[in-house]
Amino acid sequence: MPYVNIKVTKENGGLTKEEKLTLIKGVTNLLAETLNKNPASTVVVIDEIDMDNYGLGAEQISDRRKAGK
Amino acid sequence: MPYVNIKVTKENGGLTKEEKLTLIKGVTNLLAETLNKNPASTVVVIDEIDMDNYGLGAEQISDRRKAGK
Amino acid sequence: MPYVNIKVTKENGGLTKEEKLTLIKGVTNLLAETLNKNPASTVVVIDEIDMDNYGLGAEQISDRRKAGK
Amino acid sequence: MPYVNIKVTKENGGLTKEEKLTLIKGVTNLLAETLNKNPASTVVVIDEIDMDNYGLGAEQISDRRKAGK
Amino acid sequence: MPYVNIKVTKENGGLTKEEKLTLIKGVTNLLAETLNKNPASTVVVIDEIDMDNYGLGAEQISDRRKAGK
Amino acid sequence: MPYVNIKVTKENGGLTKEEKLTLIKGVTNLLAETLNKNPASTVVVIDEIDMDNYGLGAEQISDRRKAGK
C-alpha cells in the first residue's frame, strides 16, 4: 500500500526502461523487507525533471553539470 | 482552497481535454459538497505519467498492460 | 492504479472519519467512471494541514478565517 | 536541506531558463534568510503544467485564459 | 541530488527510528547504485499517514485492517 | 494560481506563525514579480517534518544535528 515518488534529473536522454524497473523493484522490495508492506499494492512513480527546472545550492543542475559538479 | 493532485498513467495518447475537465469539476464538487470548500479557490493538478515510470506490484504499468493486467 | 493526494486545512478539530471516507469513495468512483480506472488499486491520501501552514492570497488561512473570508 | 516544489502552468512556450533561476535563487535565499537554512543543500523543483491539466474554480486554466481571467 | 518521498500508514505507534534509517539508507544506496547519484545530496522524506486518511480500494486502511486485509 | 509546497524539518518546537507568514508572503511575491502570477490565487503549503523522517546524505537530520552538521 505504500506510495513512493522519486524525482531525478533527466540527463543523457533520460533513464532507460531497465533503470526505471530497477528503481521500482528496489523500492518495493525495501518496503516489503523493512516494514512488511504488501508489494502487490505498492505504487512507485518516477518523475524525470529537466535539468533547468531542478535547483540545488541556488544553481540549476544544468549549470552545475557544466561546471563539473 | 483545497489542493488536489491526481496522477494517472498516460495511455492511448493521454486524457482528452474533456476527461480532464470532468476530473477537475468532479473533485471540486466533491470537496464543496463534502466539506463546504469554496470551489473558486480549489486547485486541481493532473499529472499524466509515462507507463514505464509508474510501478505497481514491482512491475511497470507498460508491462502489466502487455500481460493483460 | 491512480494516486490522488488531497490537501485541506484542519479546521474545527479536523475531518471526521466519515468525511474522509466520502472523499476516498468519491474520488475513486470519479476515476473509475471517467477513465475506467481500477478501484481496487486506486490510492487516495488526505493531508490535513494546520491553518497557519496554509497560505492563500499571501495570507494564512487562520487569519483569513478571523477576517471572515 | 529544505525541499520546495513549485507548480505553475506552462504558458507562451514556458518559463525561460533565467526565470527558473530567479525562482530557484529567490526561494533558496528566502529560506536562508527566514530560517537560516543551508543554501548548499536546498532543493527546488519546478513543474510546468499543461494549461488543460491545471484546474482553478472548476475550470481549466486554458479556458480561463480564453475568457480573459 | 534526487528527492524521494515515501508515504506509509502509521500503524502500531509508527515506524521506529531504526526503520526510518533503513528506508533512508536503502533508497539512497539504490539511487547511487542504479543511477550513480550522489548520496551526499540525496533527500528522502518519510510521511506517516493516519490510517483513516489513507484509502485503497475505496476503503480506509483502518477498516481494511479490521477486516483482516 | 501557482501552487508551492515547502518541506522543512521541525526543529526547536517548529516554525513560529510569523516565520510561516514570511515564507508565504515571500514565495507569493516572488511568483508575482518573476512570472506576473496572481497573488490572490497563489497557494503555499508548509510541511514541517520530524527530524527522524528527513534524510540527507543517508543520515537522519536528527543525527546530523547531534554530529554538529
PDB file of C-alpha atoms in Angstrom, chain B residues 1 37, chain C residues 8-16 19 48-51 61-62 65 69:
ATOM      1  CA  MET B   1      -8.838  26.487  -1.003  1.00  0.00           C
ATOM      2  CA  LYS B  37     -14.938  24.128   0.496  1.00  0.00           C
TER       3      LYS B  37
ATOM      4  CA  VAL C   8      -7.248  20.588   3.105  1.00  0.00           C
ATOM      5  CA  THR C   9      -6.902  22.721   6.183  1.00  0.00           C
ATOM      6  CA  LYS C  10      -7.593  21.208   9.582  1.00  0.00           C
ATOM      7  CA  GLU C  11     -10.492  23.203  10.982  1.00  0.00           C
ATOM      8  CA  ASN C  12     -12.820  22.618  13.955  1.00  0.00           C
ATOM      9  CA  GLY C  13     -10.968  19.508  15.087  1.00  0.00           C
ATOM     10  CA  GLY C  14     -10.396  18.103  11.631  1.00  0.00           C
ATOM     11  CA  LEU C  15     -12.348  15.907   9.248  1.00  0.00           C
ATOM     12  CA  THR C  16     -14.464  13.126  10.669  1.00  0.00           C
ATOM     13  CA  GLU C  19     -15.972  12.741   5.719  1.00  0.00           C
ATOM     14  CA  GLU C  48      -4.917  17.830   6.903  1.00  0.00           C
ATOM     15  CA  ILE C  49      -2.827  20.997   7.102  1.00  0.00           C
ATOM     16  CA  ASP C  50      -2.602  23.348  10.083  1.00  0.00           C
ATOM     17  CA  MET C  51      -4.311  26.637   9.204  1.00  0.00           C
ATOM     18  CA  ILE C  61      -5.922  30.567   6.360  1.00  0.00           C
ATOM     19  CA  SER C  62      -6.047  31.108  10.142  1.00  0.00           C
ATOM     20  CA  ARG C  65     -10.933  32.850   8.890  1.00  0.00           C
ATOM     21  CA  LYS C  69     -13.029  35.128   4.472  1.00  0.00           C
TER      22      LYS C  69
END
